mmCIF file of C-alpha atoms and ligand atoms in Angstrom:
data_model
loop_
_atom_site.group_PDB
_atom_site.id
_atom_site.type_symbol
_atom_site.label_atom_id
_atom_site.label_comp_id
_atom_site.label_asym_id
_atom_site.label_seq_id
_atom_site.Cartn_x
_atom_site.Cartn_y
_atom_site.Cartn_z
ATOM 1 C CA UNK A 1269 -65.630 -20.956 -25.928
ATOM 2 C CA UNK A 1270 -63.115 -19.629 -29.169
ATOM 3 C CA UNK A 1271 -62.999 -16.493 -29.310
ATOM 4 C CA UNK A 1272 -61.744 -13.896 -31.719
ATOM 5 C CA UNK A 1273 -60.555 -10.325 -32.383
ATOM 6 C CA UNK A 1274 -60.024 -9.243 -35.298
ATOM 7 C CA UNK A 1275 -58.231 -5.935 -35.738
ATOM 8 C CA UNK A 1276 -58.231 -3.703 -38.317
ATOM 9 C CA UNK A 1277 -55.743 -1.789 -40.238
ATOM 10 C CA UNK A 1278 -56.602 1.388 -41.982
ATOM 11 C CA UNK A 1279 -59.668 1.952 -43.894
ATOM 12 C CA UNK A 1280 -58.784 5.046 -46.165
ATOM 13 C CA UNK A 1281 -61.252 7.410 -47.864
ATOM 14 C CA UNK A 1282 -60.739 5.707 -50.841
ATOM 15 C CA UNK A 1283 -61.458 1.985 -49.719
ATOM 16 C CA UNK A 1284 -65.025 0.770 -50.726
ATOM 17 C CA UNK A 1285 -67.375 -0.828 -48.412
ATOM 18 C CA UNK A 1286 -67.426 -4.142 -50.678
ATOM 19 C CA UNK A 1287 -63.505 -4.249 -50.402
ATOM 20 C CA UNK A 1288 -63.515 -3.830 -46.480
ATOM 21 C CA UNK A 1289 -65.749 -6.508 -46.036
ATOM 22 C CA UNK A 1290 -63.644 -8.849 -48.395
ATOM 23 C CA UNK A 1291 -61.319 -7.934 -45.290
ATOM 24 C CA UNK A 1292 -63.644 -9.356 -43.020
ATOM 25 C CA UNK A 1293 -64.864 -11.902 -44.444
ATOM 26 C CA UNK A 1294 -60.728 -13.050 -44.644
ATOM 27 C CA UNK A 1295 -60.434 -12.399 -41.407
ATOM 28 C CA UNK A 1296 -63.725 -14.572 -40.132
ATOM 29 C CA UNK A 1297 -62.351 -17.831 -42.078
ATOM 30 C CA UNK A 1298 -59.467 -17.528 -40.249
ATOM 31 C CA UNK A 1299 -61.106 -17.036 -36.845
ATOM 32 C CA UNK A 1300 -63.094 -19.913 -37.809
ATOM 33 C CA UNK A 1301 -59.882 -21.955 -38.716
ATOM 34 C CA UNK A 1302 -58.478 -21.158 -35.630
ATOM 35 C CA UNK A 1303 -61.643 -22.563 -33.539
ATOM 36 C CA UNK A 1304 -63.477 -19.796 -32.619
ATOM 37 C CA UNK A 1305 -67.171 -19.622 -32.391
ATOM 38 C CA UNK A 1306 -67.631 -15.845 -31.756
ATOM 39 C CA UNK A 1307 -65.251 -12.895 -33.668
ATOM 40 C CA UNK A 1308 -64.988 -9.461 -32.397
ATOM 41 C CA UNK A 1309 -64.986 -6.745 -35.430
ATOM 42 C CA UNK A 1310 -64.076 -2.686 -34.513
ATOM 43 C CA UNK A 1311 -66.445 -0.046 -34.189
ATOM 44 C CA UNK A 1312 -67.408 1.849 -37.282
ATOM 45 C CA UNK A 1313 -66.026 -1.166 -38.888
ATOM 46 C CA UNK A 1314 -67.248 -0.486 -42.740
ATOM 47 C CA UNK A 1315 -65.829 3.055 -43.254
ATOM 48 C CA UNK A 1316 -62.850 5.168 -42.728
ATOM 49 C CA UNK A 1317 -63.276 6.773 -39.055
ATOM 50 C CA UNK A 1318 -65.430 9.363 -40.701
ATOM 51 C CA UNK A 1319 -66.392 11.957 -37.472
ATOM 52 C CA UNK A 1320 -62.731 13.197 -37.772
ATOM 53 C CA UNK A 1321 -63.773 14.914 -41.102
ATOM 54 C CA UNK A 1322 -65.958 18.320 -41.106
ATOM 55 C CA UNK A 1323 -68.533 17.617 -43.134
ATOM 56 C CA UNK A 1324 -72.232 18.306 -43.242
ATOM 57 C CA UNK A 1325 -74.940 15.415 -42.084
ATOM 58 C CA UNK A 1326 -76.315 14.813 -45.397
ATOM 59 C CA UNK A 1327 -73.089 14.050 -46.980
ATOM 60 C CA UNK A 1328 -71.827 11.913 -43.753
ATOM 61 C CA UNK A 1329 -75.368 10.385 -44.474
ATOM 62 C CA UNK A 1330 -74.797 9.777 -47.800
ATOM 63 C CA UNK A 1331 -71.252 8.372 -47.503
ATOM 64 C CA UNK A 1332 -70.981 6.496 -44.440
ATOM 65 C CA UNK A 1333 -74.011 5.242 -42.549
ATOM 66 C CA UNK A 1334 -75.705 2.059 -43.342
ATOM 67 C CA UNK A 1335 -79.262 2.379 -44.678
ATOM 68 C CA UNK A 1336 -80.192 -1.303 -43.523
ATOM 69 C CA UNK A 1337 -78.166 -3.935 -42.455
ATOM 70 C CA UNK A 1338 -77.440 -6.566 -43.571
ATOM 71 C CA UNK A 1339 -77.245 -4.305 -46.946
ATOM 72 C CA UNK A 1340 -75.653 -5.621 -49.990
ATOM 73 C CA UNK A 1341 -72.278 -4.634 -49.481
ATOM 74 C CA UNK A 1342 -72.366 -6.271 -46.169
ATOM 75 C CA UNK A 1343 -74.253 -9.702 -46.756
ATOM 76 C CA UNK A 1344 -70.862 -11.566 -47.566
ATOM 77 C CA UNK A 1345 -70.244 -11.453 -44.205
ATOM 78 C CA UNK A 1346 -73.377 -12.506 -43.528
ATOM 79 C CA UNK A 1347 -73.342 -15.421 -45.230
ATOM 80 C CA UNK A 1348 -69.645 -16.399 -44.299
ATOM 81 C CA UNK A 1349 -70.824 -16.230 -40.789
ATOM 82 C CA UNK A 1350 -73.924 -19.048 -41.696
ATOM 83 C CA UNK A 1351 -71.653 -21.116 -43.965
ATOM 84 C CA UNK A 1352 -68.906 -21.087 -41.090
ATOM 85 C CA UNK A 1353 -71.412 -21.405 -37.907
ATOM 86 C CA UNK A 1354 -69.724 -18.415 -36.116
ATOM 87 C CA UNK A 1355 -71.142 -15.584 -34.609
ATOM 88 C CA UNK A 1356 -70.102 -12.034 -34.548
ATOM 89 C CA UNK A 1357 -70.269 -8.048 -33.212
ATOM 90 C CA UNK A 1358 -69.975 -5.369 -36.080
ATOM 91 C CA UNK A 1359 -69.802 -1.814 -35.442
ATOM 92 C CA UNK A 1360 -71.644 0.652 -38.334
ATOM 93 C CA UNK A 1361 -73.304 3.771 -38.254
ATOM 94 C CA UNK A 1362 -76.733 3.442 -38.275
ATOM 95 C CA UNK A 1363 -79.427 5.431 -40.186
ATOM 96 C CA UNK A 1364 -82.342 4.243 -38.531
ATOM 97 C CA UNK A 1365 -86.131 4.465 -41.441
ATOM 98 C CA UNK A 1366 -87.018 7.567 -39.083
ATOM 99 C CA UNK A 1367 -83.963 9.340 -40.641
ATOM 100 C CA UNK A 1368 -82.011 8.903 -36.766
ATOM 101 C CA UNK A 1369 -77.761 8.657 -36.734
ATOM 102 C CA UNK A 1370 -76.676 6.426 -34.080
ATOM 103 C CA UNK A 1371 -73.060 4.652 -33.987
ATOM 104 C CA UNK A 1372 -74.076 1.121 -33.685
ATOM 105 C CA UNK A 1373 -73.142 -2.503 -33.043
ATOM 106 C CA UNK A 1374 -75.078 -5.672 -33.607
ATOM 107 C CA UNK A 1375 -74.552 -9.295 -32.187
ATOM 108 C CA UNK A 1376 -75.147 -11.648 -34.743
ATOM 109 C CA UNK A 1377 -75.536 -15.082 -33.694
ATOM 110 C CA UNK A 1378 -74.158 -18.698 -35.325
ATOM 111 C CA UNK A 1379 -77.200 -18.903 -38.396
ATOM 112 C CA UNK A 1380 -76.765 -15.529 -39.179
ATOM 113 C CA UNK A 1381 -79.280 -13.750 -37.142
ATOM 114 C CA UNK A 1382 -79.114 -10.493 -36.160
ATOM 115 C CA UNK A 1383 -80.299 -10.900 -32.155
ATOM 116 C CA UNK A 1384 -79.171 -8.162 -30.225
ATOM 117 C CA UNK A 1385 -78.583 -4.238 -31.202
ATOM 118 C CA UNK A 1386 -76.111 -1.389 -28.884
ATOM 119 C CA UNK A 1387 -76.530 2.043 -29.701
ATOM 120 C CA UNK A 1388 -73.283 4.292 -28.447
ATOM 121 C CA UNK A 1389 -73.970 6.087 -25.157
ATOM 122 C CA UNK A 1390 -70.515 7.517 -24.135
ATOM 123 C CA UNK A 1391 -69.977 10.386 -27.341
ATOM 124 C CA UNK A 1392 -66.775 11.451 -26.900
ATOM 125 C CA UNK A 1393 -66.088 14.841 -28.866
ATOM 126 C CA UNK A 1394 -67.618 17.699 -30.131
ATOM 127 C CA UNK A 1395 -70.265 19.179 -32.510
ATOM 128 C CA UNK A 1396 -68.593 22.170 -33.753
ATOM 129 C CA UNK A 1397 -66.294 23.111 -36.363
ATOM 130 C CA UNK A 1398 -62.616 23.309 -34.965
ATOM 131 C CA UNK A 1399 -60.343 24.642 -37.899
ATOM 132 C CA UNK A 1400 -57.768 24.839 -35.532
ATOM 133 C CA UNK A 1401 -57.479 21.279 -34.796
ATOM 134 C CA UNK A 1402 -55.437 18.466 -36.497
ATOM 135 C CA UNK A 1403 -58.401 17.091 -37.010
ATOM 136 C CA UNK A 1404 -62.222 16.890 -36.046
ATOM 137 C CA UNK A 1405 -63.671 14.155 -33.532
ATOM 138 C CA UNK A 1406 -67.544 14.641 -34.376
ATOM 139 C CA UNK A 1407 -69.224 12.293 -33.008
ATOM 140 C CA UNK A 1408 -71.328 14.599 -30.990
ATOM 141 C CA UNK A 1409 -72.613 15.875 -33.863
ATOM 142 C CA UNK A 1410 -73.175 13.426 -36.434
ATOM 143 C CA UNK A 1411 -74.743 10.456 -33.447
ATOM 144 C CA UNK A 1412 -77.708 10.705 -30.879
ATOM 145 C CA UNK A 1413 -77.056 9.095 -27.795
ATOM 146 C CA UNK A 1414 -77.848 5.661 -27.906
ATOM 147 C CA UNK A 1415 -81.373 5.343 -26.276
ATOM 148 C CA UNK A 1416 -81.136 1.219 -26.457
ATOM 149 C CA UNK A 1417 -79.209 1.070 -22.901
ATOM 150 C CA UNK A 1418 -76.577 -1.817 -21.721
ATOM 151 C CA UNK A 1419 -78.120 -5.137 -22.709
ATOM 152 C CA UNK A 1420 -76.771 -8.535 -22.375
ATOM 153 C CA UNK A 1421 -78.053 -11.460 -24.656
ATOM 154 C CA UNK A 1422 -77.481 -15.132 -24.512
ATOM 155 C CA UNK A 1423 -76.563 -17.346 -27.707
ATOM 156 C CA UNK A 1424 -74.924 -20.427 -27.347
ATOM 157 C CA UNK A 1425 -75.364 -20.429 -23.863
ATOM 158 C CA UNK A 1426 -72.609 -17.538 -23.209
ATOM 159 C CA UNK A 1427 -74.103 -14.347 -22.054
ATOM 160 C CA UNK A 1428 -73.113 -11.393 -23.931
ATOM 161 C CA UNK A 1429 -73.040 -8.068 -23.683
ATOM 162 C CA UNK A 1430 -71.637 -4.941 -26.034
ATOM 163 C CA UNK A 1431 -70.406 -1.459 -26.040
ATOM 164 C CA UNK A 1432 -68.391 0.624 -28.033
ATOM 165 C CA UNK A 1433 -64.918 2.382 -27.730
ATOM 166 C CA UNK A 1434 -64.967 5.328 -25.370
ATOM 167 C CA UNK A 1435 -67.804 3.562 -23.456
ATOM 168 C CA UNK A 1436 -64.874 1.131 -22.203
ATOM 169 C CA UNK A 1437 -63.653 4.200 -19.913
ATOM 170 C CA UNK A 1438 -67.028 4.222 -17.631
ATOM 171 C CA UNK A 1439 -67.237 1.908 -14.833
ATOM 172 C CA UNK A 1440 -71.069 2.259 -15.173
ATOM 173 C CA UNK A 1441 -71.372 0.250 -18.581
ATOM 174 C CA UNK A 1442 -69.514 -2.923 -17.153
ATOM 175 C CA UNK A 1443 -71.377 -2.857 -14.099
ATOM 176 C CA UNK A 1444 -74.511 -2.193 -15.555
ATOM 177 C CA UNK A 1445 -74.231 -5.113 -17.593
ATOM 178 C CA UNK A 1446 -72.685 -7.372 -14.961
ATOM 179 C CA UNK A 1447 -75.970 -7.015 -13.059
ATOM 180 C CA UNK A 1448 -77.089 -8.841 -15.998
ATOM 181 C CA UNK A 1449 -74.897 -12.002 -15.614
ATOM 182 C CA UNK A 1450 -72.928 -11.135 -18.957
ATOM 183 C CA UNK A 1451 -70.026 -13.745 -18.750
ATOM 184 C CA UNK A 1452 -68.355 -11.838 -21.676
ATOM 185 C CA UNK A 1453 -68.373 -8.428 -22.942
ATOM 186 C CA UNK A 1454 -67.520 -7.175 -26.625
ATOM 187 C CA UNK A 1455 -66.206 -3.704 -27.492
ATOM 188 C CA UNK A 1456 -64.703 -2.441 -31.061
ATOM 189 C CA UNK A 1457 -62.609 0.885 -31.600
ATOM 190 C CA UNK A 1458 -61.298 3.972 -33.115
ATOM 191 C CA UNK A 1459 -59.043 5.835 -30.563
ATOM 192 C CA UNK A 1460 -57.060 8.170 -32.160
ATOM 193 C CA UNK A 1461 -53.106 8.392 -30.736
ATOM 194 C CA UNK A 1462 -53.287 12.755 -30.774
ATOM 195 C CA UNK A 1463 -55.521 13.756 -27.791
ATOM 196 C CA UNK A 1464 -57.166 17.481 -30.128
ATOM 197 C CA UNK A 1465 -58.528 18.613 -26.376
ATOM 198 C CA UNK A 1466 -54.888 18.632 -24.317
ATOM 199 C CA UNK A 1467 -50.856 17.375 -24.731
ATOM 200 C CA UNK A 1468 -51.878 14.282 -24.303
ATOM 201 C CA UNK A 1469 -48.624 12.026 -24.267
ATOM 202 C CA UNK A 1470 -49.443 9.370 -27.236
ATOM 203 C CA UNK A 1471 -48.314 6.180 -25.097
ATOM 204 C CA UNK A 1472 -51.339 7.219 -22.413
ATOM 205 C CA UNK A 1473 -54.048 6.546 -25.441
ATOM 206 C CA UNK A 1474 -52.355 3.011 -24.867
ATOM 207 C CA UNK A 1475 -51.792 3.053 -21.350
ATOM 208 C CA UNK A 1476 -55.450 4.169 -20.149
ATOM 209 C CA UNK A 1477 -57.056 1.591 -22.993
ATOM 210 C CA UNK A 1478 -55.142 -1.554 -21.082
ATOM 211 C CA UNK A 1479 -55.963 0.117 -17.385
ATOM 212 C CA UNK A 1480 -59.622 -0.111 -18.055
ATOM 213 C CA UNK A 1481 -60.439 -3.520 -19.986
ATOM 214 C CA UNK A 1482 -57.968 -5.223 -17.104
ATOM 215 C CA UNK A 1483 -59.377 -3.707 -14.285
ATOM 216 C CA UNK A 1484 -63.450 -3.420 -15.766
ATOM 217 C CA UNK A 1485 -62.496 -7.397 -16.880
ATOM 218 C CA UNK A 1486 -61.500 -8.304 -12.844
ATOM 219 C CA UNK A 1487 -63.882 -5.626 -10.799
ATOM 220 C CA UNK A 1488 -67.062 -7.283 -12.911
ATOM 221 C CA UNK A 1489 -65.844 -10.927 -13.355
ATOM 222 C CA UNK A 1490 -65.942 -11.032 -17.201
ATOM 223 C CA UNK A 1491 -64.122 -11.649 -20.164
ATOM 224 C CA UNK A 1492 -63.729 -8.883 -22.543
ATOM 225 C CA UNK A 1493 -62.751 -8.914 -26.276
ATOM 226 C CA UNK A 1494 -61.897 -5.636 -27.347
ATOM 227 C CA UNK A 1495 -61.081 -4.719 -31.279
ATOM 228 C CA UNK A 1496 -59.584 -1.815 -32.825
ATOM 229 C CA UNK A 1497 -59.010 -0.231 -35.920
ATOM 230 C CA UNK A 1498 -55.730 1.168 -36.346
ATOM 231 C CA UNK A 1499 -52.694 2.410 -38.014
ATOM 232 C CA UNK A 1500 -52.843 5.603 -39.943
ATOM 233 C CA UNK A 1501 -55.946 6.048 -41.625
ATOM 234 C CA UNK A 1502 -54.991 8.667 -44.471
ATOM 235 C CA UNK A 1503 -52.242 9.871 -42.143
ATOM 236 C CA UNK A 1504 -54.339 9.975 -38.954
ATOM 237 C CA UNK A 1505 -52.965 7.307 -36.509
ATOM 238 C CA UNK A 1506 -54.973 5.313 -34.266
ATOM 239 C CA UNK A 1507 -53.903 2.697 -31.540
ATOM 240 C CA UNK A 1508 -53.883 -1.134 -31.509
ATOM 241 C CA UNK A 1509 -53.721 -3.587 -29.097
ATOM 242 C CA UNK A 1510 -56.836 -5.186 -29.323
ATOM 243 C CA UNK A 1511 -57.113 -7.500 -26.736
ATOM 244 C CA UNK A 1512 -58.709 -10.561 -24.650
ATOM 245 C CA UNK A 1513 -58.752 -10.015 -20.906
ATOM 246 C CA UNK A 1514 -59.806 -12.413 -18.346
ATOM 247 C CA UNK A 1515 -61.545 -12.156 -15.219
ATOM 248 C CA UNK A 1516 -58.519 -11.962 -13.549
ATOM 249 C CA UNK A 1517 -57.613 -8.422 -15.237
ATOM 250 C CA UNK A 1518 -54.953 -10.854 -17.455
ATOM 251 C CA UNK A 1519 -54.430 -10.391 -20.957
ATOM 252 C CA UNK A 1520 -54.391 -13.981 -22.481
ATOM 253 C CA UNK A 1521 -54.143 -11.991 -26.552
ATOM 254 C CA UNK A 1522 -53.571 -9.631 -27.699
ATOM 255 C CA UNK A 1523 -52.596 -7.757 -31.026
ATOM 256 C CA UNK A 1524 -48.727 -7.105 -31.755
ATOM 257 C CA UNK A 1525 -49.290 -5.286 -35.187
ATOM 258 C CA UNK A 1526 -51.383 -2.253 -36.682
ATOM 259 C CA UNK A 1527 -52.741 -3.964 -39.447
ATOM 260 C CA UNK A 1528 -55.542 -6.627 -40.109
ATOM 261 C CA UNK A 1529 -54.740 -9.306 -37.142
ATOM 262 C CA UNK A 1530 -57.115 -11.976 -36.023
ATOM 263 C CA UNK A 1531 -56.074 -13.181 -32.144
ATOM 264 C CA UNK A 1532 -57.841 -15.799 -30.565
ATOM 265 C CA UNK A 1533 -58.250 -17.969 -27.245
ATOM 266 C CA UNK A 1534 -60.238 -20.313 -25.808
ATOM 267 C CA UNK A 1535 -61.901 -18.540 -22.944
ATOM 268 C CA UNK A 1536 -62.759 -20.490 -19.857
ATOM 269 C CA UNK A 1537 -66.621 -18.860 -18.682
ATOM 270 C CA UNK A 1538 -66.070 -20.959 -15.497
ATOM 271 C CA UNK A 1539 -63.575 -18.427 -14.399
ATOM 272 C CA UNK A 1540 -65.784 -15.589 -14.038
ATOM 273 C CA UNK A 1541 -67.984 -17.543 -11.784
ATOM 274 C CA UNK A 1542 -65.307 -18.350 -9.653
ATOM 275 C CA UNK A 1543 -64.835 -14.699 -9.269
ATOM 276 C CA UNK A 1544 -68.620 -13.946 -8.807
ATOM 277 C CA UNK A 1545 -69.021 -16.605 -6.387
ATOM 278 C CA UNK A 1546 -66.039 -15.089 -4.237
ATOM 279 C CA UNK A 1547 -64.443 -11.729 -3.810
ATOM 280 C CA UNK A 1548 -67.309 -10.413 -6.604
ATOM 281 C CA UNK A 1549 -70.262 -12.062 -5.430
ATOM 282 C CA UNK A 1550 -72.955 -9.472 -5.515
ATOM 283 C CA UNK A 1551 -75.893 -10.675 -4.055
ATOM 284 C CA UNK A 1552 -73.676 -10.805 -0.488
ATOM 285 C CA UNK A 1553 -71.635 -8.157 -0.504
ATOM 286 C CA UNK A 1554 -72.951 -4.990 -2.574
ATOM 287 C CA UNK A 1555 -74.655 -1.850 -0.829
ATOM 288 C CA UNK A 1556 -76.823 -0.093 -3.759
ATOM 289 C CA UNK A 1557 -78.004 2.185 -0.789
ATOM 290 C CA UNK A 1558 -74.718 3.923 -0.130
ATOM 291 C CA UNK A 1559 -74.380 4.189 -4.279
ATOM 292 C CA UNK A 1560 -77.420 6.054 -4.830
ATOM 293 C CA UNK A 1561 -75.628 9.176 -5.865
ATOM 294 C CA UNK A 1562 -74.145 7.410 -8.989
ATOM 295 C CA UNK A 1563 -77.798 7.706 -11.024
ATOM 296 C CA UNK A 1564 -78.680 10.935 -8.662
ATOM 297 C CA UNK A 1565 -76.039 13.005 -9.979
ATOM 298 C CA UNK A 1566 -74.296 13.311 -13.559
ATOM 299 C CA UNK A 1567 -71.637 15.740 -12.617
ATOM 300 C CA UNK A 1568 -69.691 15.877 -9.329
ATOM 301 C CA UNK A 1569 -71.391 18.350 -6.436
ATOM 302 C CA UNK A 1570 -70.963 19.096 -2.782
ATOM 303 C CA UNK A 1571 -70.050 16.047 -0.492
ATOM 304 C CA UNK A 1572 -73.191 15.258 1.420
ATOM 305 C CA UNK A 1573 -73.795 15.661 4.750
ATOM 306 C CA UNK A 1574 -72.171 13.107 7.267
ATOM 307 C CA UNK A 1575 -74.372 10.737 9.207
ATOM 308 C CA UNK A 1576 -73.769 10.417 12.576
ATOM 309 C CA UNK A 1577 -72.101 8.167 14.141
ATOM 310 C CA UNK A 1578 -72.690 6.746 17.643
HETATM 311 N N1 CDV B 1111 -64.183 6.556 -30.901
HETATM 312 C C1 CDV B 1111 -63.983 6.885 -29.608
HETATM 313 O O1 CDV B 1111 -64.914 6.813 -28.791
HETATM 314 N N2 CDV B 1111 -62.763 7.310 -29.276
HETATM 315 C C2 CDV B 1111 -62.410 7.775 -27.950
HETATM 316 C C3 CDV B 1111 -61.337 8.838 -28.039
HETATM 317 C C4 CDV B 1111 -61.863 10.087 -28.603
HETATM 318 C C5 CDV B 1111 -60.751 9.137 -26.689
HETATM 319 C C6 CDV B 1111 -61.907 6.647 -27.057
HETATM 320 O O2 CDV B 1111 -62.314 6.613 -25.882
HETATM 321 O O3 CDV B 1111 -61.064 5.863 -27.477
#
């Protein structure tokens, strides 16, 4: 299969949606150029990353979340995809006709099609105001928590499955989704470089991002396209290196810039099999008995009591 990322440089305040998804719709003829049948966009793809602004929920409303979809502004890239025969994931927020705020992603298939829908699970930040802070990460308060769950859908005979930025830190979503056969899994994001919570030294935004694809890519037997948006968004920086990672916790691409960049490779699904039918074959060697405590328990508690032994 060809597969692309396509990073994204800055979206400032000032950008409109029609001029981002000129953007896009650049980047998808290249992907297509270059082969690829599937491109990888970032999460909250259409807008500036908005939650790091104080605002109230009307106005985020009002200015950044996407009534319908495909919506005017957006059905370019809609019809780019159908002309070119490619498929695509596209993070927006969401505004669902019940007046709900999710941060969402959709897998659109090769004619266009929207077939499968993530709502983010993993909110990372607060709801409250925090004057004292560089600046705000709000996702907490301007998203529910996605109530859609891990789902994995097949086009083109790949199975795919999505999630968004700081749900590439929990185990849970890969596995979740590996339980479901997905052969490849599809992630944009926005991860700021300044940690607001602790001294968090910049490089480990960088450092933890490439720990988890590798080793979520290898422990599930998957391929994973991850895509960012980056570079300093009206002075707030955010980290690159989007990336393709095999099953084999390789990265075979991956961004070198923090600007629009479209990698690509041609990703063998054969590999993950290999892996599934050996070291990660699940059916023979997983024990969901002795992991029940993983959906017992949210937070950590007291170690259990010890069987005994004979
Ligand atoms: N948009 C995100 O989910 N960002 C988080 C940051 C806040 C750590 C991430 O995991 O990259």
């Amino acid at each position: 299969m060809g597969l692309a990322v396509a990073q994204m440089g800055a979206v400032n305040l000032a950008d409109s949606r029609a001029a981002v998804v000129r953007r896009l719709v650049e980047m998808m003829r290249e992907a297509a150029a270059r082969q690829a049948e599937f491109v990888v966009f970032p999460e909250l793809a259409l807008t500036t990353f908005f939650p790091r602004y104080w605002m109230d929920d009307a106005e985020a409303v009002e200015r950044y979340f996407e009534k319908s979809m495909p919506n005017a502004d957006v059905q370019p890239l809609f019809d780019t995809a159908r002309e070119l025969g490619i498929g695509f994931y596209l993070g927006y927020a969401e505004l669902t006709p019940q007046g709900r705020q999710f941060n969402t992603a959709i897998l659109v298939d090769r004619s266009a099609k929207i077939i499968g829908k993530y709502r983010k699970i993993h909110l990372p930040g607060h709801s409250d105001h925090k004057p004292d802070a560089p600046f705000q990460h709000l996702e907490k308060k301007f998203f529910e928590v996605g109530d859609l769950g891990f789902g994995v859908w097949e086009t083109n005979d790949v199975k795919i499955g999505m999630c968004l930025c700081n749900d590439r830190r929990w185990p849970e979503t890969y596995r979740v989704m590996s339980l479901q056969s997905a052969e490849l899994i599809v992630l944009g994001y926005n991860t700021p470089s300044l940690n607001i919570h602790w001294n968090e030294p910049a490089h480990l935004r960088t450092t933890t991002h490439e720990i988890v694809l590798q080793a979520s890519a290898y422990q599930n037997a998957v391929w994973i396209g991850a895509a960012a948006k980056c570079g300093f968004e009206d002075g707030h920086h955010m980290i690159g290196s989007s990336m393709i990672v095999a099953p084999s916790g390789e990265i075979v691409a991956r961004a070198s810039g923090e600007e629009d960049e479209v990698i690509t490779a041609r990703i063998d699904l054969a590999l993950g099999q290999t892996f599934r039918d050996h070291v990660f074959n699940f059916a023979k060697h997983r024990s969901p008995h002795h992991y029940k405590l993983i959906v017992e328990r949210t937070g950590a508690g007291d170690p259990l009591p010890r069987p005994d032994a004979d």
